[in-house]
């Protein structure tokens, strides 16, 4: 039951790509607003909450590797009828892998073009 509740809590991971990305971006903005409040109060800004650094959109691969995929795999091992949900999570993981590859290619291109 606890695993099912956690899967429900992270349900956007199994939503369609556009819906999932919208949720992640909303979460990132919420965290950045918290970081803005921390900075305004003279506090150290918590990890993933600093607008000047990479936010949760840049940490999705690690989140999927460490939390999401093991969680949903575990749930589906016990409840095989939920396999379509795991397939959707895997599709969103592929989306973030493709995004990371695009960023890496863009950075490499910028580095190569920077000397011209």
mmCIF file with all atom_site columns, C-alpha atoms in Angstrom, residues 32-112:
data_model
loop_
_atom_site.group_PDB
_atom_site.id
_atom_site.type_symbol
_atom_site.label_atom_id
_atom_site.label_alt_id
_atom_site.label_comp_id
_atom_site.label_asym_id
_atom_site.label_entity_id
_atom_site.label_seq_id
_atom_site.pdbx_PDB_ins_code
_atom_site.Cartn_x
_atom_site.Cartn_y
_atom_site.Cartn_z
_atom_site.occupancy
_atom_site.B_iso_or_equiv
_atom_site.pdbx_formal_charge
_atom_site.auth_seq_id
_atom_site.auth_comp_id
_atom_site.auth_asym_id
_atom_site.auth_atom_id
_atom_site.pdbx_PDB_model_num
ATOM 1  C CA . UNK A 1 32  ? 13.009 28.422 -7.161  1.00 0.00 ? 32  UNK A CA 1
ATOM 2  C CA . UNK A 1 33  ? 10.448 30.586 -5.348  1.00 0.00 ? 33  UNK A CA 1
ATOM 3  C CA . UNK A 1 34  ? 11.481 28.910 -2.086  1.00 0.00 ? 34  UNK A CA 1
ATOM 4  C CA . UNK A 1 35  ? 15.112 29.668 -2.921  1.00 0.00 ? 35  UNK A CA 1
ATOM 5  C CA . UNK A 1 36  ? 14.187 33.284 -3.641  1.00 0.00 ? 36  UNK A CA 1
ATOM 6  C CA . UNK A 1 37  ? 12.629 33.507 -0.168  1.00 0.00 ? 37  UNK A CA 1
ATOM 7  C CA . UNK A 1 38  ? 15.689 31.926 1.424   1.00 0.00 ? 38  UNK A CA 1
ATOM 8  C CA . UNK A 1 39  ? 17.988 34.401 -0.331  1.00 0.00 ? 39  UNK A CA 1
ATOM 9  C CA . UNK A 1 40  ? 15.770 37.347 0.662   1.00 0.00 ? 40  UNK A CA 1
ATOM 10 C CA . UNK A 1 41  ? 15.929 36.184 4.292   1.00 0.00 ? 41  UNK A CA 1
ATOM 11 C CA . UNK A 1 42  ? 19.727 36.073 4.152   1.00 0.00 ? 42  UNK A CA 1
ATOM 12 C CA . UNK A 1 43  ? 19.824 32.282 4.350   1.00 0.00 ? 43  UNK A CA 1
ATOM 13 C CA . UNK A 1 44  ? 21.848 29.846 2.273   1.00 0.00 ? 44  UNK A CA 1
ATOM 14 C CA . UNK A 1 45  ? 19.821 28.719 -0.722  1.00 0.00 ? 45  UNK A CA 1
ATOM 15 C CA . UNK A 1 46  ? 18.930 25.024 -0.563  1.00 0.00 ? 46  UNK A CA 1
ATOM 16 C CA . UNK A 1 47  ? 20.012 22.598 -3.289  1.00 0.00 ? 47  UNK A CA 1
ATOM 17 C CA . UNK A 1 48  ? 17.883 22.669 -6.466  1.00 0.00 ? 48  UNK A CA 1
ATOM 18 C CA . UNK A 1 49  ? 16.306 25.958 -5.333  1.00 0.00 ? 49  UNK A CA 1
ATOM 19 C CA . UNK A 1 50  ? 18.825 28.445 -6.741  1.00 0.00 ? 50  UNK A CA 1
ATOM 20 C CA . UNK A 1 51  ? 17.687 30.075 -9.980  1.00 0.00 ? 51  UNK A CA 1
ATOM 21 C CA . UNK A 1 52  ? 21.318 30.646 -10.904 1.00 0.00 ? 52  UNK A CA 1
ATOM 22 C CA . UNK A 1 53  ? 22.029 26.917 -10.975 1.00 0.00 ? 53  UNK A CA 1
ATOM 23 C CA . UNK A 1 54  ? 20.545 23.826 -12.548 1.00 0.00 ? 54  UNK A CA 1
ATOM 24 C CA . UNK A 1 55  ? 17.140 22.961 -11.119 1.00 0.00 ? 55  UNK A CA 1
ATOM 25 C CA . UNK A 1 56  ? 15.111 19.787 -11.068 1.00 0.00 ? 56  UNK A CA 1
ATOM 26 C CA . UNK A 1 57  ? 14.731 19.773 -14.846 1.00 0.00 ? 57  UNK A CA 1
ATOM 27 C CA . UNK A 1 58  ? 18.463 19.013 -14.976 1.00 0.00 ? 58  UNK A CA 1
ATOM 28 C CA . UNK A 1 59  ? 18.307 16.272 -12.354 1.00 0.00 ? 59  UNK A CA 1
ATOM 29 C CA . UNK A 1 60  ? 15.534 14.158 -13.838 1.00 0.00 ? 60  UNK A CA 1
ATOM 30 C CA . UNK A 1 61  ? 17.778 11.373 -15.126 1.00 0.00 ? 61  UNK A CA 1
ATOM 31 C CA . UNK A 1 62  ? 19.178 10.775 -11.661 1.00 0.00 ? 62  UNK A CA 1
ATOM 32 C CA . UNK A 1 63  ? 15.721 10.954 -10.113 1.00 0.00 ? 63  UNK A CA 1
ATOM 33 C CA . UNK A 1 64  ? 14.411 8.375  -12.560 1.00 0.00 ? 64  UNK A CA 1
ATOM 34 C CA . UNK A 1 65  ? 17.452 6.120  -12.076 1.00 0.00 ? 65  UNK A CA 1
ATOM 35 C CA . UNK A 1 66  ? 17.471 6.255  -8.278  1.00 0.00 ? 66  UNK A CA 1
ATOM 36 C CA . UNK A 1 67  ? 13.817 6.738  -7.317  1.00 0.00 ? 67  UNK A CA 1
ATOM 37 C CA . UNK A 1 68  ? 11.210 6.530  -10.055 1.00 0.00 ? 68  UNK A CA 1
ATOM 38 C CA . UNK A 1 69  ? 12.156 3.461  -12.064 1.00 0.00 ? 69  UNK A CA 1
ATOM 39 C CA . UNK A 1 70  ? 12.937 1.248  -9.044  1.00 0.00 ? 70  UNK A CA 1
ATOM 40 C CA . UNK A 1 71  ? 9.704  2.367  -7.378  1.00 0.00 ? 71  UNK A CA 1
ATOM 41 C CA . UNK A 1 72  ? 7.461  1.694  -10.373 1.00 0.00 ? 72  UNK A CA 1
ATOM 42 C CA . UNK A 1 73  ? 9.279  -1.566 -11.201 1.00 0.00 ? 73  UNK A CA 1
ATOM 43 C CA . UNK A 1 74  ? 8.689  -2.746 -7.653  1.00 0.00 ? 74  UNK A CA 1
ATOM 44 C CA . UNK A 1 75  ? 5.015  -1.868 -7.844  1.00 0.00 ? 75  UNK A CA 1
ATOM 45 C CA . UNK A 1 76  ? 4.579  -3.613 -11.198 1.00 0.00 ? 76  UNK A CA 1
ATOM 46 C CA . UNK A 1 77  ? 6.403  -6.714 -9.961  1.00 0.00 ? 77  UNK A CA 1
ATOM 47 C CA . UNK A 1 78  ? 3.594  -7.144 -7.429  1.00 0.00 ? 78  UNK A CA 1
ATOM 48 C CA . UNK A 1 79  ? 0.777  -5.803 -9.647  1.00 0.00 ? 79  UNK A CA 1
ATOM 49 C CA . UNK A 1 80  ? 1.553  -6.773 -13.269 1.00 0.00 ? 80  UNK A CA 1
ATOM 50 C CA . UNK A 1 81  ? -1.629 -5.106 -14.508 1.00 0.00 ? 81  UNK A CA 1
ATOM 51 C CA . UNK A 1 82  ? 0.125  -1.786 -13.827 1.00 0.00 ? 82  UNK A CA 1
ATOM 52 C CA . UNK A 1 83  ? 2.745  -2.453 -16.545 1.00 0.00 ? 83  UNK A CA 1
ATOM 53 C CA . UNK A 1 84  ? 1.266  0.252  -18.832 1.00 0.00 ? 84  UNK A CA 1
ATOM 54 C CA . UNK A 1 85  ? 2.050  2.757  -16.083 1.00 0.00 ? 85  UNK A CA 1
ATOM 55 C CA . UNK A 1 86  ? 5.677  1.575  -15.983 1.00 0.00 ? 86  UNK A CA 1
ATOM 56 C CA . UNK A 1 87  ? 5.839  1.831  -19.783 1.00 0.00 ? 87  UNK A CA 1
ATOM 57 C CA . UNK A 1 88  ? 4.713  5.471  -19.544 1.00 0.00 ? 88  UNK A CA 1
ATOM 58 C CA . UNK A 1 89  ? 7.371  6.169  -16.898 1.00 0.00 ? 89  UNK A CA 1
ATOM 59 C CA . UNK A 1 90  ? 9.976  4.659  -19.228 1.00 0.00 ? 90  UNK A CA 1
ATOM 60 C CA . UNK A 1 91  ? 8.749  6.902  -22.072 1.00 0.00 ? 91  UNK A CA 1
ATOM 61 C CA . UNK A 1 92  ? 9.232  9.985  -19.905 1.00 0.00 ? 92  UNK A CA 1
ATOM 62 C CA . UNK A 1 93  ? 12.672 8.728  -18.880 1.00 0.00 ? 93  UNK A CA 1
ATOM 63 C CA . UNK A 1 94  ? 13.529 8.487  -22.589 1.00 0.00 ? 94  UNK A CA 1
ATOM 64 C CA . UNK A 1 95  ? 12.283 12.061 -23.012 1.00 0.00 ? 95  UNK A CA 1
ATOM 65 C CA . UNK A 1 96  ? 14.759 13.300 -20.362 1.00 0.00 ? 96  UNK A CA 1
ATOM 66 C CA . UNK A 1 97  ? 17.580 11.196 -21.829 1.00 0.00 ? 97  UNK A CA 1
ATOM 67 C CA . UNK A 1 98  ? 16.941 12.812 -25.216 1.00 0.00 ? 98  UNK A CA 1
ATOM 68 C CA . UNK A 1 99  ? 16.889 16.263 -23.599 1.00 0.00 ? 99  UNK A CA 1
ATOM 69 C CA . UNK A 1 100 ? 20.223 15.571 -21.874 1.00 0.00 ? 100 UNK A CA 1
ATOM 70 C CA . UNK A 1 101 ? 21.708 14.424 -25.185 1.00 0.00 ? 101 UNK A CA 1
ATOM 71 C CA . UNK A 1 102 ? 20.471 17.619 -26.879 1.00 0.00 ? 102 UNK A CA 1
ATOM 72 C CA . UNK A 1 103 ? 22.041 19.773 -24.140 1.00 0.00 ? 103 UNK A CA 1
ATOM 73 C CA . UNK A 1 104 ? 25.311 17.873 -24.420 1.00 0.00 ? 104 UNK A CA 1
ATOM 74 C CA . UNK A 1 105 ? 25.377 18.240 -28.212 1.00 0.00 ? 105 UNK A CA 1
ATOM 75 C CA . UNK A 1 106 ? 24.578 21.966 -27.953 1.00 0.00 ? 106 UNK A CA 1
ATOM 76 C CA . UNK A 1 107 ? 27.365 22.462 -25.404 1.00 0.00 ? 107 UNK A CA 1
ATOM 77 C CA . UNK A 1 108 ? 29.824 20.593 -27.621 1.00 0.00 ? 108 UNK A CA 1
ATOM 78 C CA . UNK A 1 109 ? 28.790 22.646 -30.641 1.00 0.00 ? 109 UNK A CA 1
ATOM 79 C CA . UNK A 1 110 ? 29.165 25.872 -28.695 1.00 0.00 ? 110 UNK A CA 1
ATOM 80 C CA . UNK A 1 111 ? 32.613 24.802 -27.502 1.00 0.00 ? 111 UNK A CA 1
ATOM 81 C CA . UNK A 1 112 ? 33.686 23.900 -31.043 1.00 0.00 ? 112 UNK A CA 1
#
